[in-house]
Amino acid sequence: MFFGKKKWDPRGKHCYVTGGSAGLGLGLAVLLAKRGAHVSIVARNQERLDKAMLELEAARQSPDQIIKAYSYSVDQAKEAEAALEAVCGAHGGRSPDALFLCAGKSRPGFFVEQTEESMQMCMQETYWAQAWSALAASKRMVRDGVKGKIVFVASVLGYFSIVGYSPYSPGKFAIRGLAEALQSEFVLYDIGIHICFPGTILSPGYVEENKVKPKITLKIEESDTGLNPEVIAGHLLRGVEKGQFHITYDFIGNVFRASTRGSSPGNNSLLDQVYSMIGAIALPIWRKDVDKQVRAHADEHHQHLASQGLLVSSGASK
Amino acid sequence: MFFGKKKWDPRGKHCYVTGGSAGLGLGLAVLLAKRGAHVSIVARNQERLDKAMLELEAARQSPDQIIKAYSYSVDQAKEAEAALEAVCGAHGGRSPDALFLCAGKSRPGFFVEQTEESMQMCMQETYWAQAWSALAASKRMVRDGVKGKIVFVASVLGYFSIVGYSPYSPGKFAIRGLAEALQSEFVLYDIGIHICFPGTILSPGYVEENKVKPKITLKIEESDTGLNPEVIAGHLLRGRSLTVYINLILTAVAGVEKGQFHVTYDFIGNVFRASTRGSSPGNNSLLDQVYSMIGAIALPIWRKDVDKQVRAHADEHHQHLASQGLLVSSGASK
């Protein structure tokens, strides 16, 4: 177990949730409020924050809970710091006890259609949107001696990747890389690190994502029907309470978690051995099938590229 | 096998090597020249490029080989594109056949000592320095119909991470994420994707890296080289740059020739490759099963020991932070 046998309890703790006005972040914030935590949510859009506050107030258990919303763009370093400063203001300047870093979005697409701007925007939304808050909060937690927690949100696409996700997976893999380093390093401060790997989240963000997603990508992932944010929030919080480092909650997540574990602390359970063996057998088969689907799509794809003017008809040399 | 049974041969192919003036990139460039490839190396420093060209000319096999050096900073998108444009100029505008993306550096340090600038600089040097070239070259390869290769260089610290590498591992994990997506996607174009995971590379870059590396990090990784920086520098000064890490370079090129997706060359690399495989295409060998089992048993034990070493370092570390002014003495609440 990560922190000994005692479960972590959100009651009375100050929980800081980025991306807290919708989707997974809102689901988590509501759940934490129901558990008696102080909750600060941060997001960009004031309107959505106001709506979210109505839900949070409905979930309030006690008048002592400090529940607030703040409008900041945490994908920028200085705003992430300013957000934290503002949030701590309502708590006597003290660092939050737990961060839930849910801010982010996904914009899939073919690699050859990306630009410098789109690649950077995607890294902002998948990596920096969490890293800046983690940096600002870590400094405060260490300075204030708060033995807190930081919960990163990656994706199963931080365990593997497929066609269409070259703008998305690098940042989600990077979140894992950061969490792996911090899990080791923050033993120095008794600060707990957790990272959740959700599959499809049936959120407003997912609707936006699918507007730009390549058809071949949609086809390959169609078996992942997804779960509602509230359900995933429940799994995530349970994982944090139990002290798990990598948090997964469905078959795909568990198989990938066990199959890509390397030296990441886990629960060394027999069940994970089984997941690992399933992965060793099933994943190569699945992967060959994915490659086959992509190959079958090649002609249609080249027609698509030609229509975008990305191919020249002359000079096609080998 | 990735491309069928036939081995890939560098002879007569145009190989584009970023970070090609020193370290792994230079070693690769020299080896490719010896194998009869056309070689274009790209790096920042003109002096080092000039010295590198002497080594490359010494490795030349035939007068037909086009061997050139170009000075650009490929961690910037527009320069990465301009570099490629210039390089293709000597080849009738045609895309290179193979990219070896070795540009980059490592600046380890404690997370709480990082700034916005240092974090961004590290992502530039670990991720963008390769991603921009991959983006520019992919568009050209697809446009020209070149069924080429892109070889990324990650690190074993793209398989796992430890204290001190929060500025480095994110970018190296990100390289893996990009390679995984492109391996799948570039089946559309018959472009091969490879990614190498070196351990410690005894290069000039390593000497620089160790000047800033936390002591606790050096301690934990000391089993990886058994060599101290002065000994490494000695090898380099005596011109033994190639021999010191020839094993890595030979294995890297051999891995690309054999069509391997993840290329690792030592025990640590192999164990981590097999233990973190997930759905990444591999060679499905019995040996990899063995590596995987070794990993399942040995890595948790190793990890617990690492955590123990870090915990033991906590007091000394807090004194270090205090001396940097990063702790306040009051308000230490739980």
XYZ file of C-alpha atoms in Angstrom:
652
model
C 0.000 0.000 0.000
C 1.213 3.453 -0.743
C 0.613 5.231 2.506
C 0.114 2.353 4.915
C -3.132 0.607 5.553
C -5.202 3.680 6.438
C -7.445 4.964 3.667
C -7.198 8.613 2.680
C -10.343 10.542 3.587
C -11.306 13.755 1.749
C -13.386 15.028 4.701
C -12.092 18.364 5.914
C -9.334 18.422 3.302
C -8.917 21.229 0.797
C -9.221 19.746 -2.686
C -8.156 21.778 -5.722
C -9.751 20.642 -8.982
C -8.663 22.071 -12.332
C -11.007 21.598 -15.267
C -13.597 21.516 -12.497
C -16.529 23.076 -14.347
C -17.393 20.129 -16.586
C -16.740 16.503 -17.354
C -14.494 14.482 -15.071
C -13.391 17.519 -13.042
C -16.949 18.491 -12.163
C -17.848 14.905 -11.369
C -14.896 14.709 -8.978
C -15.647 18.071 -7.389
C -19.249 17.083 -6.664
C -18.125 13.760 -5.206
C -15.540 15.449 -2.991
C -18.121 17.956 -1.780
C -20.433 15.078 -0.879
C -17.590 13.574 1.139
C -17.238 16.731 3.154
C -14.158 18.243 1.558
C -13.412 21.908 0.967
C -13.473 22.253 -2.813
C -11.930 24.871 -5.103
C -12.665 24.483 -8.790
C -10.711 26.258 -11.524
C -11.621 26.578 -15.214
C -11.732 29.191 -17.960
C -15.375 29.882 -18.587
C -17.196 31.895 -15.928
C -20.639 30.783 -17.129
C -19.796 27.117 -16.792
C -18.179 27.785 -13.422
C -21.396 29.443 -12.215
C -23.471 26.455 -13.314
C -21.002 24.104 -11.677
C -21.278 26.013 -8.384
C -25.018 25.286 -8.321
C -24.254 21.559 -8.468
C -21.554 21.887 -5.839
C -23.795 23.790 -3.452
C -26.428 21.073 -3.897
C -23.786 18.525 -2.855
C -22.691 20.496 0.244
C -22.832 18.514 3.486
C -21.975 21.201 6.032
C -21.865 24.998 6.254
C -18.186 24.745 7.248
C -17.161 23.531 3.815
C -15.354 26.191 1.785
C -16.564 25.724 -1.789
C -15.421 28.225 -4.411
C -14.899 28.685 -8.173
C -12.140 30.623 -9.940
C -11.677 31.575 -13.592
C -8.121 31.010 -14.912
C -6.439 29.366 -17.910
C -4.148 26.912 -16.159
C -2.384 25.868 -19.355
C -0.302 29.032 -18.908
C 2.358 28.898 -16.191
C 1.692 32.314 -14.716
C -2.075 31.809 -14.646
C -1.670 28.410 -13.007
C 0.375 30.114 -10.292
C -2.075 32.990 -9.942
C -4.972 30.543 -9.677
C -3.261 28.707 -6.855
C -2.451 31.973 -5.088
C -6.092 33.060 -5.270
C -7.365 29.694 -4.114
C -5.012 29.578 -1.137
C -6.228 33.024 -0.130
C -9.476 31.530 1.197
C -7.455 29.086 3.283
C -5.111 31.416 5.127
C -2.469 31.151 2.412
C -2.008 27.448 3.024
C -1.409 25.019 0.179
C -4.279 22.724 -0.797
C -4.164 19.186 0.546
C -4.932 17.517 -2.752
C -4.817 18.507 -6.395
C -6.982 16.833 -9.025
C -5.602 17.952 -12.374
C -8.468 17.395 -14.817
C -7.952 20.396 -17.114
C -7.327 19.469 -20.720
C -8.763 18.511 -24.084
C -8.152 16.234 -27.020
C -7.862 17.259 -30.679
C -7.027 14.139 -32.708
C -5.953 14.310 -36.324
C -3.471 13.004 -38.858
C 0.158 13.908 -38.197
C 0.828 15.270 -41.692
C -2.037 17.728 -41.215
C -0.558 19.185 -38.030
C 1.126 22.580 -37.845
C 3.529 24.136 -35.348
C 0.552 25.845 -33.725
C -1.650 22.777 -33.482
C 1.157 20.631 -32.046
C 1.949 23.242 -29.406
C -1.699 23.771 -28.556
C -2.138 20.045 -28.048
C 0.878 19.850 -25.739
C -0.570 22.789 -23.799
C -3.870 21.002 -23.387
C -2.542 17.545 -22.580
C 0.620 18.246 -20.593
C 1.263 21.829 -19.582
C -2.313 22.276 -18.337
C -1.390 19.832 -15.566
C 2.355 20.360 -15.221
C 2.170 24.063 -14.399
C -0.318 23.484 -11.585
C 1.770 20.593 -10.289
C 4.870 22.808 -10.285
C 3.226 25.725 -8.504
C 1.509 23.500 -5.958
C 4.568 21.344 -5.276
C 6.582 24.383 -4.306
C 3.822 25.502 -1.928
C 3.265 22.051 -0.427
C 6.970 21.606 0.225
C 7.328 25.122 1.606
C 4.280 24.724 3.880
C 5.210 21.175 4.867
C 1.852 19.866 3.650
C 2.013 16.110 3.141
C -0.532 16.324 0.361
C -1.431 14.576 -2.862
C -1.223 15.349 -6.558
C -3.532 13.401 -8.852
C -2.692 13.513 -12.565
C -5.170 12.519 -15.257
C -3.594 10.800 -18.245
C -5.514 8.440 -20.536
C -5.266 4.868 -21.789
C -3.706 6.731 -24.716
C -0.839 7.344 -22.303
C -0.284 3.563 -22.247
C -0.526 2.995 -26.023
C -1.438 4.911 -29.155
C -3.019 4.484 -32.561
C -3.541 6.385 -35.815
C -4.987 9.848 -35.258
C -3.577 10.453 -31.804
C -0.142 11.889 -32.598
C -1.332 15.286 -31.250
C -2.634 13.685 -28.050
C -0.549 10.730 -26.882
C 2.792 12.551 -26.546
C 1.331 14.818 -23.864
C -0.434 11.965 -22.091
C 2.714 9.822 -22.121
C 4.552 12.907 -20.819
C 2.111 13.141 -17.897
C 3.034 9.566 -17.040
C 6.741 10.427 -17.289
C 6.266 13.326 -14.907
C 4.235 11.240 -12.465
C 6.851 8.473 -12.519
C 9.646 10.919 -11.672
C 7.622 12.661 -8.977
C 6.458 9.392 -7.393
C 10.106 8.651 -6.718
C 11.193 12.188 -5.881
C 8.298 13.132 -3.594
C 9.201 10.364 -1.196
C 11.462 13.205 -0.004
C 8.396 15.152 1.120
C 5.800 12.443 1.885
C 3.637 13.891 -0.894
C 1.586 11.216 -2.640
C 1.433 10.984 -6.422
C -1.405 9.320 -8.306
C -2.194 9.072 -11.998
C -5.464 7.945 -13.518
C -5.738 6.424 -17.012
C -9.350 6.804 -18.167
C -10.752 5.350 -21.361
C -13.479 7.241 -23.181
C -15.223 9.798 -20.936
C -18.742 10.672 -22.110
C -18.317 14.376 -21.451
C -18.842 17.626 -23.406
C -15.149 17.409 -24.254
C -15.695 14.066 -25.964
C -18.372 15.539 -28.219
C -15.945 18.255 -29.317
C -13.164 15.744 -29.813
C -15.222 13.572 -32.129
C -15.943 16.470 -34.453
C -12.343 16.421 -35.635
C -11.399 12.791 -35.117
C -10.397 10.835 -38.257
C -12.918 8.191 -39.316
C -10.343 5.414 -39.176
C -9.649 6.330 -35.539
C -13.342 6.266 -34.662
C -13.626 2.863 -36.299
C -10.726 1.323 -34.386
C -11.937 2.580 -31.008
C -15.652 1.919 -31.499
C -15.636 -0.932 -28.984
C -14.812 1.498 -26.158
C -18.320 2.772 -25.512
C -17.193 4.952 -22.642
C -18.520 5.826 -19.182
C -20.124 8.860 -17.630
C -17.802 11.301 -15.846
C -19.501 10.728 -12.481
C -18.810 7.002 -12.665
C -15.165 7.535 -13.608
C -14.820 10.119 -10.842
C -15.965 7.479 -8.375
C -13.328 5.025 -9.568
C -10.649 7.690 -9.478
C -11.452 8.762 -5.949
C -11.535 5.159 -4.740
C -8.105 4.615 -6.215
C -6.758 7.681 -4.429
C -8.326 6.625 -1.129
C -6.725 3.197 -1.420
C -3.371 4.759 -2.171
C -2.954 3.336 -5.671
C -0.307 4.946 -7.901
C -1.686 4.043 -11.342
C -5.484 4.112 -11.244
C -7.418 2.198 -13.877
C -10.993 0.995 -13.681
C -11.927 -1.094 -16.706
C -10.624 -4.180 -18.448
C -8.650 -2.271 -21.097
C -7.110 0.019 -18.485
C -6.167 -2.871 -16.216
C -4.619 -4.933 -19.013
C -2.541 -1.999 -20.232
C -1.567 -0.995 -16.718
C -0.298 -4.484 -15.976
C 1.367 -4.887 -19.393
C 3.271 -1.619 -19.334
C 4.127 -1.569 -15.655
C 7.920 -1.679 -15.815
C 9.114 -0.436 -12.435
C 6.029 1.631 -11.568
C 4.848 0.769 -8.060
C 1.766 -1.442 -8.231
C -0.166 -3.765 -6.013
C 1.764 -6.918 -6.891
C -1.478 -8.869 -6.931
C -2.217 -12.194 -8.550
C -4.961 -10.490 -10.547
C -2.388 -8.156 -12.089
C -0.331 -11.190 -13.123
C -3.410 -12.477 -14.905
C -3.982 -9.116 -16.614
C -0.350 -9.130 -17.656
C -0.625 -12.566 -19.203
C -3.838 -11.636 -20.980
C -2.049 -8.590 -22.308
C 0.958 -10.558 -23.504
C -1.319 -12.782 -25.560
C -4.165 -10.511 -26.603
C -2.457 -7.187 -27.249
C -0.142 -8.339 -30.086
C -3.182 -9.900 -31.780
C -5.236 -6.749 -31.342
C -2.361 -4.671 -32.620
C -1.970 -6.723 -35.804
C -5.654 -6.240 -36.429
C -5.333 -2.485 -35.948
C -2.438 -2.364 -38.442
C -4.578 -4.346 -40.885
C -7.466 -1.885 -40.570
C -5.096 1.023 -41.127
C -3.538 -0.602 -44.179
C -6.992 -1.188 -45.651
C -7.708 2.513 -45.193
C -4.581 3.661 -47.077
C -6.201 4.343 -50.458
C -9.096 6.323 -49.019
C -6.619 8.250 -46.892
C -4.455 9.185 -49.880
C -7.523 10.480 -51.677
C -8.283 12.578 -48.597
C -4.713 13.984 -48.556
C -4.876 14.745 -52.272
C -8.091 16.674 -51.751
C -6.286 18.697 -49.068
C -3.486 19.480 -51.511
C -0.935 17.630 -49.407
C 0.314 15.379 -52.197
C 2.037 16.403 -55.396
C 1.187 14.318 -58.404
C 4.702 14.529 -59.846
C 7.972 13.432 -58.304
C 6.499 10.419 -56.501
C 9.809 8.608 -56.248
C 10.878 5.586 -54.251
C 9.432 -8.587 -38.772
C 8.537 -5.072 -39.577
C 9.292 -4.858 -43.266
C 9.367 -8.511 -44.208
C 12.448 -10.656 -44.058
C 14.708 -8.381 -46.087
C 17.127 -6.324 -44.007
C 17.236 -2.577 -44.549
C 20.570 -1.480 -46.057
C 21.874 2.092 -45.608
C 24.005 1.815 -48.782
C 22.994 4.487 -51.280
C 20.301 5.869 -48.985
C 20.183 9.472 -47.854
C 20.411 9.519 -44.069
C 19.590 12.696 -42.164
C 21.125 12.880 -38.691
C 20.220 15.645 -36.250
C 22.574 16.210 -33.341
C 25.092 14.768 -35.758
C 28.182 16.677 -34.674
C 28.816 14.874 -31.392
C 27.825 11.990 -29.181
C 25.393 9.388 -30.460
C 24.540 11.375 -33.613
C 28.160 11.596 -34.745
C 28.771 7.946 -33.986
C 25.732 7.009 -36.072
C 26.713 9.340 -38.913
C 30.201 7.836 -39.113
C 28.817 4.301 -39.109
C 26.298 5.157 -41.843
C 29.075 6.702 -43.937
C 31.119 3.531 -43.523
C 28.110 1.580 -44.789
C 28.018 3.639 -47.970
C 25.107 5.952 -47.192
C 24.732 9.597 -48.182
C 24.883 11.468 -44.887
C 23.610 14.919 -43.915
C 24.359 16.014 -40.368
C 22.639 18.919 -38.668
C 23.643 20.636 -35.411
C 24.021 24.123 -33.974
C 27.738 24.688 -33.624
C 29.697 25.253 -36.847
C 33.050 24.428 -35.216
C 31.851 21.050 -34.020
C 30.241 20.402 -37.402
C 33.595 21.121 -39.107
C 35.394 18.673 -36.821
C 32.690 16.107 -37.396
C 33.078 16.442 -41.163
C 36.741 15.407 -40.830
C 35.632 12.160 -39.177
C 32.924 11.640 -41.786
C 35.315 12.178 -44.698
C 37.678 9.674 -43.120
C 34.790 7.182 -43.094
C 33.834 7.786 -46.745
C 33.735 4.661 -48.895
C 33.091 6.116 -52.345
C 33.319 9.493 -54.119
C 29.614 9.197 -54.987
C 28.542 9.578 -51.384
C 27.024 12.996 -50.665
C 28.260 13.932 -47.179
C 27.378 17.372 -45.843
C 26.959 19.357 -42.623
C 24.437 22.099 -41.866
C 24.116 24.500 -38.938
C 20.556 24.857 -37.588
C 18.777 24.728 -34.204
C 16.246 21.989 -34.830
C 14.452 22.505 -31.526
C 12.658 25.394 -33.283
C 9.933 24.388 -35.746
C 10.859 26.832 -38.478
C 14.579 26.006 -38.281
C 13.833 22.292 -38.377
C 11.907 22.917 -41.595
C 14.602 25.164 -43.046
C 17.265 22.574 -42.222
C 15.350 19.908 -44.084
C 14.793 22.225 -47.054
C 18.535 22.964 -47.248
C 19.471 19.310 -46.898
C 17.052 18.203 -49.623
C 18.575 20.795 -51.923
C 21.650 18.622 -52.447
C 19.373 15.723 -53.390
C 17.219 17.304 -56.072
C 14.619 18.411 -53.546
C 13.814 14.833 -52.599
C 13.053 13.835 -49.009
C 15.726 11.896 -47.111
C 15.262 8.132 -46.884
C 15.942 7.906 -43.192
C 15.980 10.312 -40.279
C 18.042 9.677 -37.151
C 16.817 12.193 -34.583
C 19.662 12.449 -32.077
C 19.456 16.150 -31.226
C 18.823 16.827 -27.564
C 20.223 17.198 -24.084
C 19.477 16.350 -20.479
C 19.333 18.797 -17.568
C 18.272 16.854 -14.458
C 17.292 18.581 -11.242
C 14.753 18.644 -8.435
C 11.206 19.522 -9.473
C 10.730 22.247 -6.851
C 13.799 24.017 -8.228
C 12.383 24.185 -11.763
C 10.990 27.337 -13.362
C 8.692 27.944 -16.316
C 11.777 28.584 -18.450
C 13.705 25.498 -17.373
C 10.690 23.220 -17.857
C 10.075 24.582 -21.359
C 13.735 24.400 -22.277
C 13.837 20.765 -21.212
C 10.772 19.912 -23.295
C 12.451 21.671 -26.252
C 15.568 19.593 -25.840
C 13.910 16.236 -25.180
C 10.790 16.347 -27.342
C 10.459 19.261 -29.746
C 14.040 18.843 -30.995
C 12.843 15.570 -32.535
C 9.144 16.230 -33.135
C 9.658 19.248 -35.394
C 12.037 17.352 -37.678
C 9.674 14.384 -37.718
C 6.779 16.665 -38.678
C 8.655 18.447 -41.470
C 10.126 15.234 -42.858
C 6.870 13.273 -42.652
C 5.098 15.813 -44.818
C 7.909 15.625 -47.391
C 8.132 11.826 -47.338
C 4.395 11.483 -47.837
C 4.327 14.161 -50.542
C 7.301 12.591 -52.385
C 6.038 9.053 -51.848
C 9.284 8.071 -50.149
C 8.809 4.870 -48.153
C 11.410 5.951 -45.636
C 12.215 5.615 -41.959
C 12.142 7.842 -38.915
C 14.322 6.790 -35.987
C 13.544 8.495 -32.675
C 15.983 8.469 -29.763
C 14.287 8.237 -26.374
C 16.045 6.879 -23.274
C 15.506 4.154 -20.688
C 14.169 7.181 -18.796
C 11.329 6.996 -21.316
C 10.471 3.584 -19.842
C 10.719 4.575 -16.157
C 11.848 7.519 -14.059
C 13.467 8.384 -10.748
C 14.200 11.384 -8.530
C 15.920 14.177 -10.413
C 14.494 13.449 -13.848
C 11.215 15.376 -13.768
C 12.664 17.821 -16.363
C 13.756 14.945 -18.615
C 11.401 11.960 -18.502
C 8.236 13.778 -19.628
C 9.841 14.624 -22.965
C 11.307 11.149 -23.394
C 7.987 9.492 -22.550
C 6.414 11.925 -25.031
C 8.815 10.737 -27.745
C 7.577 7.212 -27.082
C 3.965 8.421 -27.281
C 4.630 10.062 -30.637
C 6.450 6.988 -31.966
C 3.593 4.712 -30.851
C 1.010 6.847 -32.655
C 3.129 7.156 -35.792
C 3.985 3.449 -35.877
C 0.269 2.811 -36.259
C -0.532 5.774 -38.498
C 2.391 5.457 -40.913
C 1.229 2.039 -42.000
C -0.803 4.342 -44.281
C 2.398 5.373 -46.040
C 4.736 2.384 -45.584
C 7.049 4.637 -43.586
C 8.905 2.740 -40.864
C 9.104 4.062 -37.318
C 11.847 3.073 -34.874
C 12.674 4.276 -31.378
C 15.874 3.600 -29.506
C 16.055 3.579 -25.691
C 19.687 4.116 -24.660
C 20.951 3.993 -21.134
C 23.789 6.242 -20.164
C 25.614 7.500 -23.264
C 29.234 8.325 -22.525
C 29.233 11.506 -24.579
C 30.136 15.195 -24.139
C 26.458 15.708 -23.330
C 26.745 13.302 -20.402
C 29.616 15.281 -18.912
C 27.471 18.444 -19.058
C 24.456 16.634 -17.633
C 26.363 15.407 -14.604
C 27.390 18.918 -13.625
C 23.808 19.682 -12.603
C 22.533 16.253 -11.619
C 21.430 15.838 -7.978
C 23.754 13.632 -5.903
C 20.932 11.294 -4.940
C 20.240 10.696 -8.645
C 23.916 9.968 -9.365
C 23.935 7.537 -6.465
C 20.897 5.594 -7.638
C 22.142 5.261 -11.200
C 25.793 4.565 -10.412
C 25.456 0.936 -11.411
C 24.713 1.961 -15.006
C 28.218 3.008 -16.004
C 30.793 2.315 -13.344
C 32.710 5.235 -14.824
C 33.120 8.662 -13.329
C 32.925 11.809 -15.473
C 36.683 12.377 -15.525
C 37.313 8.929 -16.958
C 34.629 9.553 -19.580
C 36.136 12.892 -20.490
C 39.507 11.206 -20.788
C 38.170 8.743 -23.337
C 36.643 11.554 -25.350
C 39.772 13.715 -25.333
C 41.895 10.837 -26.503
C 39.602 10.587 -29.528
C 38.026 7.366 -28.413
C 34.560 8.827 -28.755
C 33.387 6.160 -31.131
C 34.766 3.151 -29.292
C 33.319 4.116 -25.948
C 29.754 3.593 -27.076
C 30.238 1.558 -30.235
C 28.019 -1.143 -28.816
C 25.061 1.213 -28.614
C 25.585 2.509 -32.123
C 26.081 -0.883 -33.738
C 23.033 -2.256 -31.996
C 20.957 0.796 -32.881
C 21.756 0.483 -36.570
C 21.335 -3.292 -36.448
C 17.934 -2.789 -34.852
C 16.856 -0.455 -37.631
C 18.203 -2.859 -40.288
C 16.255 -5.734 -38.770
C 13.141 -3.607 -38.644
C 12.705 -3.557 -34.876
C 10.297 -0.968 -33.505
C 11.720 -0.514 -29.998
C 15.510 -0.833 -30.106
C 17.297 -1.591 -26.846
C 20.819 -2.920 -26.453
C 21.593 -3.813 -22.869
C 20.072 -5.823 -20.049
C 18.311 -2.865 -18.425
C 16.909 -1.700 -21.742
C 15.695 -5.174 -22.660
C 14.040 -5.795 -19.291
C 12.228 -2.455 -19.401
C 11.258 -2.885 -23.021
C 9.708 -6.262 -22.313
C 8.072 -5.097 -19.049
C 6.436 -1.982 -20.470
C 5.508 -3.378 -23.857
C 1.727 -3.085 -23.745
C 0.572 -3.214 -27.347
C 3.807 -1.953 -28.931
C 4.825 -4.281 -31.753
C 7.720 -6.460 -30.647
C 9.436 -9.602 -31.721
C 7.245 -11.983 -29.682
C 10.318 -14.003 -28.775
C 10.810 -16.435 -25.945
C 13.721 -14.331 -24.768
C 11.390 -11.358 -24.332
C 9.113 -13.521 -22.186
C 12.116 -14.230 -19.994
C 12.993 -10.526 -19.795
C 9.388 -9.806 -18.875
C 9.417 -12.342 -16.052
C 12.726 -11.029 -14.788
C 11.208 -7.571 -14.820
C 8.083 -8.634 -12.962
C 10.207 -10.023 -10.141
C 13.238 -7.764 -10.082
C 11.822 -4.334 -10.855
C 9.480 -4.032 -7.836
C 12.404 -5.038 -5.600
C 14.702 -2.518 -7.265
C 12.020 0.147 -6.982
C 11.530 -0.409 -3.241
C 15.240 -0.025 -2.798
C 15.218 3.223 -4.778
C 12.404 4.590 -2.601
C 14.420 3.599 0.478
C 17.482 5.474 -0.768
C 15.376 8.540 -1.480
C 13.734 8.436 1.952
C 17.152 8.206 3.585
C 18.179 11.324 1.681
C 15.210 13.398 2.881
C 16.941 15.252 5.720
C 19.968 16.219 3.657
C 17.625 17.335 0.881
C 15.606 19.580 3.180
C 18.815 21.223 4.359
C 19.671 21.808 0.693
C 16.250 23.367 0.020
C 16.551 25.561 3.098
C 19.905 26.826 1.910
C 18.243 27.740 -1.402
C 15.565 29.689 0.460
C 12.808 27.379 -0.723
C 11.401 26.570 2.711
C 9.802 28.880 5.231
C 10.462 28.051 8.833
C 6.975 29.006 10.013
C 3.594 27.604 8.996
C 4.769 23.994 8.628
C 1.300 22.479 8.970
C -0.016 19.011 8.295
